[in-house]
Every structure is written in C-alpha cells, then in structure tokens.
mmCIF file of C-alpha atoms in Angstrom:
data_model
loop_
_atom_site.group_PDB
_atom_site.id
_atom_site.type_symbol
_atom_site.label_atom_id
_atom_site.label_comp_id
_atom_site.label_asym_id
_atom_site.label_seq_id
_atom_site.Cartn_x
_atom_site.Cartn_y
_atom_site.Cartn_z
ATOM 1 C CA MET A 640 114.584 80.072 74.966
ATOM 2 C CA GLU A 641 113.963 79.878 78.739
ATOM 3 C CA LEU A 642 111.126 82.431 78.507
ATOM 4 C CA TYR A 643 109.645 80.602 75.519
ATOM 5 C CA ASN A 644 109.884 77.229 77.300
ATOM 6 C CA THR A 645 108.156 78.640 80.380
ATOM 7 C CA PHE A 646 105.327 80.113 78.309
ATOM 8 C CA ALA A 647 105.044 76.879 76.299
ATOM 9 C CA LEU A 648 104.751 74.839 79.517
ATOM 10 C CA ILE A 649 101.906 77.031 80.793
ATOM 11 C CA VAL A 650 99.960 77.070 77.502
ATOM 12 C CA VAL A 651 100.337 73.308 76.964
ATOM 13 C CA ALA A 652 99.176 72.672 80.549
ATOM 14 C CA ALA A 653 96.240 75.067 80.092
ATOM 15 C CA ALA A 654 95.164 73.365 76.861
ATOM 16 C CA LEU A 655 95.500 69.870 78.373
ATOM 17 C CA PHE A 656 93.628 70.791 81.560
ATOM 18 C CA GLY A 657 90.967 72.593 79.534
ATOM 19 C CA TYR A 658 90.413 69.459 77.436
ATOM 20 C CA ILE A 659 90.283 67.145 80.475
ATOM 21 C CA ASN A 660 87.861 69.467 82.267
ATOM 22 C CA TYR A 661 85.537 69.861 79.270
ATOM 23 C CA ARG A 662 85.703 66.178 78.326
ATOM 24 C CA PHE A 663 85.426 64.563 81.768
ATOM 25 C CA LEU A 664 85.003 66.866 84.801
ATOM 26 C CA ARG A 665 82.502 69.342 83.328
ATOM 27 C CA LEU A 666 83.283 71.896 86.030
ATOM 28 C CA PRO A 667 83.109 75.669 85.383
ATOM 29 C CA SER A 668 86.255 76.477 83.406
ATOM 30 C CA THR A 669 87.902 78.613 86.099
ATOM 31 C CA ILE A 670 87.364 76.011 88.813
ATOM 32 C CA GLY A 671 88.257 72.996 86.680
ATOM 33 C CA LEU A 672 91.565 74.510 85.575
ATOM 34 C CA MET A 673 92.445 75.487 89.137
ATOM 35 C CA VAL A 674 91.639 72.016 90.509
ATOM 36 C CA LEU A 675 93.625 70.208 87.811
ATOM 37 C CA ALA A 676 96.600 72.563 88.173
ATOM 38 C CA LEU A 677 96.636 72.132 91.961
ATOM 39 C CA VAL A 678 96.381 68.334 91.755
ATOM 40 C CA SER A 679 99.158 68.269 89.149
ATOM 41 C CA SER A 680 101.338 70.517 91.303
ATOM 42 C CA LEU A 681 100.866 68.281 94.339
ATOM 43 C CA LEU A 682 101.746 65.210 92.239
ATOM 44 C CA VAL A 683 104.860 66.947 90.907
ATOM 45 C CA VAL A 684 105.880 67.939 94.453
ATOM 46 C CA GLY A 685 105.497 64.311 95.517
ATOM 47 C CA LEU A 686 107.595 63.100 92.571
ATOM 48 C CA GLY A 687 110.210 65.723 93.396
ATOM 49 C CA ARG A 688 110.566 64.343 96.911
ATOM 50 C CA LEU A 689 111.092 60.913 95.376
ATOM 51 C CA GLY A 690 114.032 62.345 93.423
ATOM 52 C CA VAL A 691 112.548 62.391 89.911
ATOM 53 C CA SER A 692 114.965 64.564 87.922
ATOM 54 C CA TRP A 693 112.618 66.235 85.396
ATOM 55 C CA VAL A 694 110.512 67.605 88.253
ATOM 56 C CA LEU A 695 113.411 69.827 89.288
ATOM 57 C CA ALA A 696 113.543 71.281 85.768
ATOM 58 C CA VAL A 697 109.798 72.040 85.837
ATOM 59 C CA SER A 698 110.104 73.654 89.270
ATOM 60 C CA GLN A 699 112.994 75.773 88.031
ATOM 61 C CA LEU A 700 110.918 76.982 85.063
ATOM 62 C CA VAL A 701 108.085 77.975 87.403
ATOM 63 C CA ARG A 702 110.551 79.867 89.622
ATOM 64 C CA THR A 703 111.537 82.061 86.669
ATOM 65 C CA ILE A 704 107.966 83.406 86.345
ATOM 66 C CA ASP A 705 107.440 86.864 87.799
ATOM 67 C CA PHE A 706 103.777 86.329 88.665
ATOM 68 C CA HIS A 707 103.218 89.913 89.811
ATOM 69 C CA THR A 708 104.543 91.414 86.567
ATOM 70 C CA VAL A 709 102.795 88.869 84.341
ATOM 71 C CA LEU A 710 99.386 89.472 85.925
ATOM 72 C CA MET A 711 99.411 93.125 87.003
ATOM 73 C CA GLN A 712 101.270 94.581 84.011
ATOM 74 C CA VAL A 713 100.343 92.189 81.182
ATOM 75 C CA MET A 714 97.269 90.003 81.666
ATOM 76 C CA LEU A 715 95.043 92.051 83.963
ATOM 77 C CA SER A 716 94.316 94.867 81.511
ATOM 78 C CA PHE A 717 93.160 92.466 78.779
ATOM 79 C CA LEU A 718 90.978 90.506 81.198
ATOM 80 C CA LEU A 719 89.396 93.640 82.686
ATOM 81 C CA PHE A 720 88.669 95.123 79.264
ATOM 82 C CA ALA A 721 87.131 91.861 78.040
ATOM 83 C CA GLY A 722 84.756 91.974 81.016
ATOM 84 C CA ALA A 723 84.027 95.710 80.895
ATOM 85 C CA ILE A 724 82.937 95.875 77.232
ATOM 86 C CA HIS A 725 80.069 93.469 77.946
ATOM 87 C CA VAL A 726 78.703 95.268 81.021
ATOM 88 C CA ASP A 727 75.328 96.990 80.675
ATOM 89 C CA VAL A 728 76.373 100.581 81.478
ATOM 90 C CA ARG A 729 72.788 101.795 81.962
ATOM 91 C CA ALA A 730 72.111 99.052 84.506
ATOM 92 C CA LEU A 731 75.446 99.830 86.178
ATOM 93 C CA GLY A 732 74.439 103.505 86.355
ATOM 94 C CA GLN A 733 71.222 102.587 88.163
ATOM 95 C CA GLU A 734 73.263 100.622 90.718
ATOM 96 C CA ARG A 735 76.155 103.129 90.915
ATOM 97 C CA GLY A 736 75.482 104.002 94.574
ATOM 98 C CA ALA A 737 75.563 100.378 95.714
ATOM 99 C CA VAL A 738 78.541 99.526 93.502
ATOM 100 C CA GLY A 739 80.498 102.600 94.629
ATOM 101 C CA ALA A 740 79.756 101.990 98.307
ATOM 102 C CA MET A 741 80.891 98.361 98.146
ATOM 103 C CA ALA A 742 83.957 99.128 96.009
ATOM 104 C CA VAL A 743 85.269 102.042 98.107
ATOM 105 C CA VAL A 744 83.795 101.922 101.621
ATOM 106 C CA GLY A 745 83.526 98.135 101.615
ATOM 107 C CA THR A 746 87.145 97.601 100.567
ATOM 108 C CA LEU A 747 88.499 100.029 103.184
ATOM 109 C CA LEU A 748 86.303 98.585 105.940
ATOM 110 C CA SER A 749 87.240 95.007 105.076
ATOM 111 C CA THR A 750 90.951 95.914 105.065
ATOM 112 C CA VAL A 751 90.766 97.243 108.630
ATOM 113 C CA LEU A 752 88.588 94.386 109.942
ATOM 114 C CA VAL A 753 90.807 91.648 108.473
ATOM 115 C CA ALA A 754 93.965 93.368 109.742
ATOM 116 C CA GLY A 755 92.609 93.761 113.277
ATOM 117 C CA ALA A 756 91.457 90.144 113.496
ATOM 118 C CA LEU A 757 94.749 88.788 112.111
ATOM 119 C CA TYR A 758 96.840 90.971 114.447
ATOM 120 C CA TRP A 759 94.913 89.571 117.401
ATOM 121 C CA LEU A 760 94.920 85.939 116.221
ATOM 122 C CA LEU A 761 98.557 85.472 115.131
ATOM 123 C CA PRO A 762 100.026 85.422 118.686
ATOM 124 C CA LEU A 763 97.635 82.563 119.529
ATOM 125 C CA VAL A 764 99.566 80.303 117.111
ATOM 126 C CA GLY A 765 102.983 81.598 118.152
ATOM 127 C CA LEU A 766 103.470 84.108 115.333
ATOM 128 C CA GLN A 767 104.071 87.859 115.445
ATOM 129 C CA ALA A 768 103.561 90.492 112.762
ATOM 130 C CA HIS A 769 103.560 94.272 112.888
ATOM 131 C CA PHE A 770 100.090 95.794 112.429
ATOM 132 C CA ILE A 771 101.125 97.455 109.146
ATOM 133 C CA TYR A 772 101.802 94.002 107.653
ATOM 134 C CA CYS A 773 98.365 92.830 108.803
ATOM 135 C CA LEU A 774 96.919 95.882 107.046
ATOM 136 C CA LEU A 775 98.829 94.936 103.882
ATOM 137 C CA PHE A 776 97.259 91.474 104.007
ATOM 138 C CA GLY A 777 93.848 93.025 104.622
ATOM 139 C CA ALA A 778 94.262 95.297 101.583
ATOM 140 C CA LEU A 779 95.331 92.538 99.184
ATOM 141 C CA ILE A 780 92.713 90.000 100.297
ATOM 142 C CA SER A 781 89.704 92.348 100.525
ATOM 143 C CA PRO A 782 88.974 93.054 96.835
ATOM 144 C CA THR A 783 86.860 90.583 94.922
ATOM 145 C CA ASP A 784 88.679 89.444 91.813
ATOM 146 C CA PRO A 785 86.949 90.457 88.558
ATOM 147 C CA ILE A 786 88.612 87.619 86.640
ATOM 148 C CA ALA A 787 87.354 84.934 89.022
ATOM 149 C CA VAL A 788 83.944 86.575 89.480
ATOM 150 C CA LEU A 789 83.284 86.979 85.745
ATOM 151 C CA GLY A 790 84.422 83.425 85.055
ATOM 152 C CA ILE A 791 82.093 81.936 87.666
ATOM 153 C CA LEU A 792 79.105 84.162 86.860
ATOM 154 C CA LYS A 793 79.124 82.889 83.285
ATOM 155 C CA GLU A 794 78.060 79.525 84.716
ATOM 156 C CA ALA A 795 75.462 80.836 87.216
ATOM 157 C CA ARG A 796 71.943 82.012 86.445
ATOM 158 C CA ILE A 797 71.588 85.122 88.545
ATOM 159 C CA ALA A 798 69.079 87.994 88.622
ATOM 160 C CA PRO A 799 70.306 90.952 86.507
ATOM 161 C CA ASN A 800 70.312 93.603 89.273
ATOM 162 C CA LEU A 801 72.327 91.370 91.600
ATOM 163 C CA GLU A 802 74.629 90.355 88.761
ATOM 164 C CA ILE A 803 75.452 93.978 87.901
ATOM 165 C CA ARG A 804 76.269 94.746 91.550
ATOM 166 C CA ILE A 805 78.726 91.873 91.798
ATOM 167 C CA VAL A 806 80.300 92.517 88.384
ATOM 168 C CA GLY A 807 80.443 96.294 88.836
ATOM 169 C CA GLU A 808 82.013 96.065 92.271
ATOM 170 C CA SER A 809 84.575 93.490 91.175
ATOM 171 C CA LEU A 810 85.627 95.612 88.183
ATOM 172 C CA PHE A 811 86.260 98.693 90.334
ATOM 173 C CA ASN A 812 87.349 97.534 93.769
ATOM 174 C CA ASP A 813 90.578 95.927 92.594
ATOM 175 C CA GLY A 814 91.737 99.371 91.457
ATOM 176 C CA ILE A 815 90.809 100.851 94.843
ATOM 177 C CA ALA A 816 92.546 97.979 96.650
ATOM 178 C CA VAL A 817 95.751 98.444 94.621
ATOM 179 C CA VAL A 818 95.803 102.134 95.599
ATOM 180 C CA VAL A 819 95.284 101.237 99.290
ATOM 181 C CA PHE A 820 97.935 98.502 99.063
ATOM 182 C CA VAL A 821 100.494 100.859 97.471
ATOM 183 C CA SER A 822 99.824 103.477 100.169
ATOM 184 C CA LEU A 823 100.248 100.955 102.992
ATOM 185 C CA PHE A 824 103.336 99.508 101.317
ATOM 186 C CA GLN A 825 104.871 102.984 101.276
ATOM 187 C CA ILE A 826 104.206 103.339 105.017
ATOM 188 C CA ALA A 827 105.666 99.883 105.711
ATOM 189 C CA GLN A 828 108.773 100.549 103.625
ATOM 190 C CA TYR A 829 109.588 104.138 104.549
ATOM 191 C CA GLY A 830 107.839 104.654 107.881
ATOM 192 C CA ALA A 831 104.785 106.652 108.915
ATOM 193 C CA GLU A 832 106.891 109.818 109.204
ATOM 194 C CA GLN A 833 107.500 110.043 105.446
ATOM 195 C CA ALA A 834 104.117 108.663 104.426
ATOM 196 C CA THR A 835 102.085 111.623 105.706
ATOM 197 C CA PRO A 836 98.320 112.001 105.110
ATOM 198 C CA GLY A 837 99.128 114.600 102.457
ATOM 199 C CA VAL A 838 101.433 112.217 100.613
ATOM 200 C CA ILE A 839 98.898 109.376 100.823
ATOM 201 C CA GLY A 840 96.081 111.692 99.675
ATOM 202 C CA ALA A 841 98.122 112.885 96.690
ATOM 203 C CA LEU A 842 98.941 109.264 95.826
ATOM 204 C CA PHE A 843 95.252 108.328 95.945
ATOM 205 C CA LEU A 844 94.253 111.247 93.722
ATOM 206 C CA ARG A 845 96.953 110.484 91.181
ATOM 207 C CA GLU A 846 96.246 106.751 91.095
ATOM 208 C CA ALA A 847 92.443 106.602 91.389
ATOM 209 C CA VAL A 848 91.186 109.907 89.971
ATOM 210 C CA GLY A 849 93.992 110.038 87.403
ATOM 211 C CA GLY A 850 93.199 106.500 86.284
ATOM 212 C CA VAL A 851 89.490 107.267 85.804
ATOM 213 C CA LEU A 852 90.230 110.495 83.873
ATOM 214 C CA LEU A 853 92.764 108.728 81.652
ATOM 215 C CA GLY A 854 90.223 106.005 80.893
ATOM 216 C CA ILE A 855 87.570 108.593 79.966
ATOM 217 C CA VAL A 856 89.898 110.479 77.605
ATOM 218 C CA LEU A 857 91.295 107.413 75.831
ATOM 219 C CA GLY A 858 87.892 105.700 75.756
ATOM 220 C CA TYR A 859 86.262 108.621 73.951
ATOM 221 C CA ILE A 860 89.204 109.020 71.551
ATOM 222 C CA THR A 861 88.829 105.349 70.613
ATOM 223 C CA PHE A 862 85.039 105.741 70.301
ATOM 224 C CA TRP A 863 85.558 108.633 67.870
ATOM 225 C CA ALA A 864 88.027 106.542 65.842
ATOM 226 C CA LEU A 865 85.631 103.558 65.745
ATOM 227 C CA ARG A 866 82.755 105.742 64.587
ATOM 228 C CA SER A 867 84.792 107.313 61.779
ATOM 229 C CA ILE A 868 85.545 104.029 59.948
ATOM 230 C CA ASP A 869 83.852 100.752 59.026
ATOM 231 C CA ASN A 870 86.477 98.002 58.872
ATOM 232 C CA TYR A 871 86.234 95.228 61.453
ATOM 233 C CA LYS A 872 89.936 94.327 61.246
ATOM 234 C CA VAL A 873 91.091 97.866 61.989
ATOM 235 C CA GLU A 874 88.412 98.357 64.666
ATOM 236 C CA VAL A 875 89.404 95.198 66.555
ATOM 237 C CA LEU A 876 93.024 96.349 66.301
ATOM 238 C CA LEU A 877 92.005 99.747 67.733
ATOM 239 C CA THR A 878 90.524 98.092 70.840
ATOM 240 C CA LEU A 879 93.684 96.020 71.272
ATOM 241 C CA ALA A 880 95.790 99.180 70.961
ATOM 242 C CA LEU A 881 93.512 100.924 73.479
ATOM 243 C CA VAL A 882 94.192 98.289 76.134
ATOM 244 C CA MET A 883 97.947 98.147 75.594
ATOM 245 C CA GLY A 884 98.361 101.906 75.162
ATOM 246 C CA THR A 885 96.255 102.698 78.240
ATOM 247 C CA THR A 886 98.288 100.310 80.384
ATOM 248 C CA ALA A 887 101.611 101.696 79.171
ATOM 249 C CA LEU A 888 100.519 105.334 79.559
ATOM 250 C CA ALA A 889 99.058 104.717 83.017
ATOM 251 C CA THR A 890 102.382 103.211 84.122
ATOM 252 C CA LEU A 891 104.237 106.221 82.720
ATOM 253 C CA LEU A 892 101.900 108.694 84.455
ATOM 254 C CA HIS A 893 101.806 106.648 87.713
ATOM 255 C CA THR A 894 98.015 106.314 87.611
ATOM 256 C CA SER A 895 95.869 103.222 88.086
ATOM 257 C CA GLY A 896 96.025 101.139 84.906
ATOM 258 C CA PRO A 897 93.211 98.782 86.001
ATOM 259 C CA LEU A 898 90.787 101.665 86.664
ATOM 260 C CA ALA A 899 91.733 103.366 83.373
ATOM 261 C CA VAL A 900 91.149 100.177 81.372
ATOM 262 C CA VAL A 901 87.797 99.470 83.063
ATOM 263 C CA VAL A 902 86.497 103.001 82.363
ATOM 264 C CA ALA A 903 87.741 102.908 78.745
ATOM 265 C CA GLY A 904 86.158 99.460 78.310
ATOM 266 C CA LEU A 905 82.799 100.661 79.636
ATOM 267 C CA ILE A 906 82.812 103.589 77.158
ATOM 268 C CA VAL A 907 83.746 101.419 74.172
ATOM 269 C CA GLY A 908 81.302 98.709 75.260
ATOM 270 C CA ASP A 909 78.441 101.200 75.586
ATOM 271 C CA LYS A 910 78.873 104.034 73.076
ATOM 272 C CA GLY A 911 81.319 102.244 70.757
ATOM 273 C CA ARG A 912 79.164 99.158 70.286
ATOM 274 C CA ALA A 913 75.903 101.120 69.917
ATOM 275 C CA GLN A 914 77.030 104.063 67.764
ATOM 276 C CA GLY A 915 80.442 103.245 66.318
ATOM 277 C CA MET A 916 80.243 99.676 64.973
ATOM 278 C CA SER A 917 78.418 97.725 62.320
ATOM 279 C CA ASP A 918 76.813 94.373 63.141
ATOM 280 C CA LEU A 919 79.757 92.603 61.480
ATOM 281 C CA THR A 920 82.304 94.518 63.572
ATOM 282 C CA ARG A 921 80.404 93.809 66.790
ATOM 283 C CA GLU A 922 80.372 90.098 65.961
ATOM 284 C CA TYR A 923 84.119 89.962 65.290
ATOM 285 C CA LEU A 924 84.929 92.154 68.294
ATOM 286 C CA ASP A 925 82.909 89.932 70.630
ATOM 287 C CA LYS A 926 84.494 86.748 69.269
ATOM 288 C CA PHE A 927 88.016 88.174 69.427
ATOM 289 C CA TRP A 928 87.762 89.313 73.043
ATOM 290 C CA GLU A 929 85.891 86.174 74.095
ATOM 291 C CA ILE A 930 88.651 83.917 72.724
ATOM 292 C CA LEU A 931 91.428 86.088 74.176
ATOM 293 C CA ASP A 932 89.627 86.144 77.526
ATOM 294 C CA GLU A 933 89.259 82.349 77.573
ATOM 295 C CA ILE A 934 92.935 81.796 76.744
ATOM 296 C CA LEU A 935 94.217 84.259 79.356
ATOM 297 C CA ASN A 936 91.821 82.919 81.996
ATOM 298 C CA ALA A 937 93.106 79.411 81.359
ATOM 299 C CA VAL A 938 96.723 80.556 81.577
ATOM 300 C CA LEU A 939 96.082 82.555 84.758
ATOM 301 C CA PHE A 940 94.502 79.795 86.806
ATOM 302 C CA VAL A 941 97.010 77.209 85.635
ATOM 303 C CA LEU A 942 99.724 79.672 86.669
ATOM 304 C CA ILE A 943 98.168 80.025 90.140
ATOM 305 C CA GLY A 944 98.114 76.246 90.505
ATOM 306 C CA LEU A 945 101.701 75.779 89.292
ATOM 307 C CA GLU A 946 102.952 78.373 91.795
ATOM 308 C CA MET A 947 102.262 75.744 94.466
ATOM 309 C CA LEU A 948 105.439 74.035 93.240
ATOM 310 C CA VAL A 949 107.626 76.786 94.675
ATOM 311 C CA LEU A 950 105.684 77.735 97.816
ATOM 312 C CA ASP A 951 106.560 76.431 101.264
ATOM 313 C CA ILE A 952 103.220 76.002 103.030
ATOM 314 C CA ASN A 953 103.519 74.299 106.442
ATOM 315 C CA ARG A 954 100.931 73.286 109.032
ATOM 316 C CA THR A 955 101.036 76.626 110.838
ATOM 317 C CA ILE A 956 100.327 78.514 107.625
ATOM 318 C CA LEU A 957 97.477 76.107 106.823
ATOM 319 C CA LEU A 958 96.007 76.733 110.293
ATOM 320 C CA VAL A 959 96.294 80.520 109.942
ATOM 321 C CA GLY A 960 94.860 80.240 106.433
ATOM 322 C CA ALA A 961 91.857 78.263 107.681
ATOM 323 C CA VAL A 962 91.167 80.907 110.320
ATOM 324 C CA ALA A 963 91.735 83.659 107.735
ATOM 325 C CA ILE A 964 89.020 82.138 105.507
ATOM 326 C CA VAL A 965 86.460 82.676 108.273
ATOM 327 C CA VAL A 966 87.814 86.149 109.078
ATOM 328 C CA VAL A 967 87.734 87.258 105.435
ATOM 329 C CA LEU A 968 84.163 85.997 104.954
ATOM 330 C CA LEU A 969 82.961 87.748 108.127
ATOM 331 C CA ALA A 970 84.732 90.956 107.066
ATOM 332 C CA ARG A 971 83.090 90.637 103.643
ATOM 333 C CA LEU A 972 79.684 90.257 105.307
ATOM 334 C CA VAL A 973 80.139 93.426 107.384
ATOM 335 C CA SER A 974 81.729 95.420 104.539
ATOM 336 C CA VAL A 975 78.749 94.644 102.277
ATOM 337 C CA ALA A 976 75.974 94.910 104.877
ATOM 338 C CA LEU A 977 77.044 98.254 106.350
ATOM 339 C CA PRO A 978 77.328 100.320 103.123
ATOM 340 C CA LEU A 979 74.194 98.789 101.594
ATOM 341 C CA GLY A 980 72.325 99.142 104.885
ATOM 342 C CA LEU A 981 72.957 102.885 104.756
ATOM 343 C CA LEU A 982 71.585 102.931 101.180
ATOM 344 C CA ARG A 983 68.544 100.802 101.989
ATOM 345 C CA ARG A 984 66.091 103.557 101.020
ATOM 346 C CA ARG A 985 67.497 103.833 97.488
ATOM 347 C CA TYR A 986 68.340 100.178 96.720
ATOM 348 C CA SER A 987 66.455 96.949 97.343
ATOM 349 C CA PHE A 988 68.416 95.001 99.897
ATOM 350 C CA ASP A 989 67.429 91.837 101.769
ATOM 351 C CA ARG A 990 69.062 88.893 103.502
ATOM 352 C CA PRO A 991 69.218 86.566 100.471
ATOM 353 C CA THR A 992 70.935 89.332 98.467
ATOM 354 C CA LEU A 993 73.407 89.884 101.317
ATOM 355 C CA ARG A 994 74.234 86.166 101.419
ATOM 356 C CA VAL A 995 74.933 86.023 97.683
ATOM 357 C CA LEU A 996 77.019 89.214 97.715
ATOM 358 C CA THR A 997 79.036 87.840 100.644
ATOM 359 C CA TRP A 998 79.564 84.323 99.274
ATOM 360 C CA GLY A 999 80.021 85.581 95.689
ATOM 361 C CA GLY A 1000 82.959 87.807 96.643
ATOM 362 C CA LEU A 1001 85.628 85.551 95.170
ATOM 363 C CA ARG A 1002 89.351 86.176 95.631
ATOM 364 C CA GLY A 1003 91.768 85.315 92.838
ATOM 365 C CA GLY A 1004 94.883 86.229 90.912
ATOM 366 C CA ILE A 1005 95.058 89.876 91.984
ATOM 367 C CA SER A 1006 95.397 88.920 95.663
ATOM 368 C CA VAL A 1007 98.110 86.386 94.810
ATOM 369 C CA ALA A 1008 99.979 88.891 92.608
ATOM 370 C CA LEU A 1009 99.989 91.570 95.302
ATOM 371 C CA ALA A 1010 101.186 89.078 97.917
ATOM 372 C CA LEU A 1011 104.002 87.887 95.659
ATOM 373 C CA SER A 1012 105.109 91.505 95.123
ATOM 374 C CA LEU A 1013 106.161 91.829 98.780
ATOM 375 C CA PRO A 1014 109.930 91.848 99.466
ATOM 376 C CA GLU A 1015 111.702 89.243 101.611
ATOM 377 C CA SER A 1016 112.284 91.888 104.324
ATOM 378 C CA MET A 1017 108.577 91.631 105.188
ATOM 379 C CA PRO A 1018 106.777 88.463 106.421
ATOM 380 C CA ARG A 1019 106.300 87.490 102.765
ATOM 381 C CA ASP A 1020 106.136 83.694 103.161
ATOM 382 C CA LEU A 1021 103.398 83.948 105.786
ATOM 383 C CA ILE A 1022 101.301 86.424 103.777
ATOM 384 C CA VAL A 1023 101.743 84.547 100.479
ATOM 385 C CA GLY A 1024 100.897 81.192 102.084
ATOM 386 C CA VAL A 1025 97.778 82.462 103.849
ATOM 387 C CA THR A 1026 96.690 84.301 100.688
ATOM 388 C CA TYR A 1027 96.958 81.074 98.689
ATOM 389 C CA VAL A 1028 94.830 79.152 101.184
ATOM 390 C CA VAL A 1029 92.095 81.818 101.095
ATOM 391 C CA VAL A 1030 92.170 82.122 97.283
ATOM 392 C CA ILE A 1031 92.015 78.368 96.679
ATOM 393 C CA PHE A 1032 89.080 78.002 99.080
ATOM 394 C CA SER A 1033 87.359 80.988 97.487
ATOM 395 C CA ILE A 1034 87.619 79.812 93.894
ATOM 396 C CA ILE A 1035 86.939 76.112 94.448
ATOM 397 C CA VAL A 1036 84.473 76.005 97.364
ATOM 398 C CA GLN A 1037 82.680 79.341 96.935
ATOM 399 C CA GLY A 1038 82.858 79.092 93.148
ATOM 400 C CA LEU A 1039 81.255 75.643 93.086
ATOM 401 C CA THR A 1040 78.481 76.565 95.506
ATOM 402 C CA ILE A 1041 77.476 80.100 94.424
ATOM 403 C CA GLY A 1042 75.237 78.751 91.640
ATOM 404 C CA PRO A 1043 73.281 76.358 93.896
ATOM 405 C CA LEU A 1044 73.061 79.097 96.563
ATOM 406 C CA VAL A 1045 71.543 81.558 94.066
ATOM 407 C CA LYS A 1046 68.990 78.936 93.005
ATOM 408 C CA LYS A 1047 68.157 77.937 96.583
ATOM 409 C CA LEU A 1048 67.545 81.561 97.611
ATOM 410 C CA GLY A 1049 65.295 82.157 94.601
ATOM 411 C CA LEU A 1050 67.575 84.793 93.064
ATOM 412 C CA SER A 1051 68.206 83.000 89.793
ATOM 413 C CA ASN A 1052 67.233 84.352 86.407
ATOM 414 C CA SER A 1053 65.002 81.758 84.790
ATOM 415 C CA ALA A 1054 65.426 83.381 81.391
ATOM 416 C CA GLY A 1055 68.903 81.971 80.923
ATOM 417 C CA PRO A 1056 72.524 82.146 81.986
ATOM 418 C CA ALA A 1057 74.194 85.285 83.149
ATOM 419 C CA SER A 1058 75.065 87.650 80.386
ATOM 420 C CA ALA A 1059 77.697 89.794 82.069
ATOM 421 C CA HIS A 1060 80.446 88.245 80.074
#
C-alpha cells in the first residue's frame, strides 16, 4: 500500500494544483504546477519545523520515491513519444543540420564550458570538487528538457522554423547528454585508466547509434502493423506497446531508450499518421496521447516540487546555484552561437533567433533525475542542490518570459499558437 499511497498523493496533488492553476492563476500548465508544488513544499517544510506530525508522514512518502527510475525508465519514454508524433518531420529534415549541430556539438561544448567555470568558481566560496564531478554537472545541466520545452511552447506563439529547431534539439540532445553523462560517470567511478577512449567510443556507438537503429526498426514495424488494419482501439494499443516495448528492449540491449523512442515516434507520427491511419484513428490517437501527456506532465512537475521536502539546500548551495544560472546561460549562448555560426551559409541565423534559442533552452526533469542518480560517494548534495536551483529558475523565470521575448523580437507566429505539441 505504501507505493499506492505515494502515487495517490502525487496524483491528488497534481489534480488539485491543476485546478487551482486553471481556475485562478492562469499560468502555463508546466509553470503553474511547479510554482504551486514549490510553495506547498516550502509550507510543509515550515510546518515540519513547527513539529506538525502529519508532515513527517508526507516527507517519508516522498523519500520512498526513486525519482531517477520513475522519470528515466517510466515517464520519459511516454512524454518523448507524445511530443515526437506531432513533430513535422519534413520541417525537421530541412533544419537537420542546425538541430544536429546544437544537439551534439552544442551539448558537448556546453558540458566543457560549464565544468570549467564551476571548477574555477567553487574554491571562491570555500568548496572543492574534482574536475570530473564538474564535468558530470556540466553534462546533466546542458541538455534542454523536451518535456519542459514542449509544455512551454504550447503557450507561446513562435515562428515555425524557430519552433522546429527548439523542439528538434530538445528531443535529441537529452539522449546525447545521457550518453555523455554515462561515459563520464564510468570515468568517475572506475578511473580514467579503465575508461579508455576505445571503451567510451564503443559505449557511445552502442547507446546513441544503437538507439537510433532500434527506433528505426521498431518504428517501421509498427507503421506496417498500423497500415495493415483499421481499428482505432487496436492501433492506439499498438502505439502504447511500441513505447513500452522499445524502452524495455533498449534497456536489455544497453542502448539509448530516449533516442529509440524519439526516432520511432517521428516515424509513426509522419508515415503512420499519413499512410497507416484513418481520420477516426488519428483523432483517437491524438486525444489519447494528449491526455496521457497532460497527466504525466502534471505528475512530473509536482514530483519535482515535492522533492524539495527532502533536499537540504543551504545558503552556500543557493549562492553557487545563482552563479551557476549565469554560467549555464552563457554556456548555452556560446554552444548555440558557435555551431549555428559555422552553418550560417545554409541556415538563416540572426541575433533575435540566437536570443530566443538561448533563453528558450529550458532545463527540467531530466537534469534533476540524472543528478539524483549520483551515489553518496560523490558530491551528490552539492550537485543536486545546484541543479534544483538552475532548473527552478529555468522553468519559472525563463518559461514565463520566453513568450513575451518572442513577441518583442518579432519572431511570433501571428497565425496562432505553436503547433509542435
């Protein structure tokens, strides 16, 4: 019953916060849920210090949640697929150079820049951390979070070509970042002697290339199955099986589940919707994944907020976190400007676009999940605390201001709201 009670607490909180936000606050769903969950967590912490008994029970329930497992192995695949099936693959293909450069080169560059800055800044506040741990933080904080990005973009009116760059990058760079993080984690845990370039290269090929190939194979198998029947109930069930089966098989084969699910989702969303479904099936499929996406998004951001109950964030961590916000944004600016600058001849690229791509690079649940996966033998409390500060700033401050920024810079789409999701 403990697992059921924990899940019940999260869903009830998500439903309550969703109602309050829609009824009174009218904030974008992702931001409203995060704000309400954080405020509630701070209130509960305050009540706990006053000795209120039921608060201890709530805190104990939150402590039983394995955030990393819940997000990375359960929720992430569903959320990525729900986003991928609505992406315009032809538009993504036209922007593939820009998306690929930001997802791969940008993520690697940002990882190194953030790590170097943090390694230099930590001694100034009386803290020390080995460079490999700074690299781990750089890897987990560099990817933009597709869940947060897709949630915010639904509320912003943004030009289609810019929208597809942000969405495309966010769908792919989390998979790249997970591969980089796993490689660095192996070096940190076993030493540079065992984690040779050959070992790291083989790991990258298995995770990244293997994940993409698995997604292609399973995506086309599902497309064939969808095209061979006309029954919306079975077809929706096939897409659900695709997500769960891909995740399980990727884990078994030690490939990147997120990359596999994104690729499979793009195939089903493009070929499956156009050639393998009736209008009725498309309608039910869209509604099913939209509802599932909304529920899981609500649960995720409430979960992030409730985690504040069990974190020990002191003044030093807040100070480092505040500095890290600036460092991460500057690293994002460089990691976007440099790859796109090299591709200037092929892709339109100007200062307003750079500003939106920089400010629209939101961090979210993936960064938190990776931070929480670190063992106690590493500077886990410092990394988790700083990650939380950056993520909260990103979702609330950047999330609330990206829409007005797009409008101010004249990059909005007057035809209507973003359609990426």
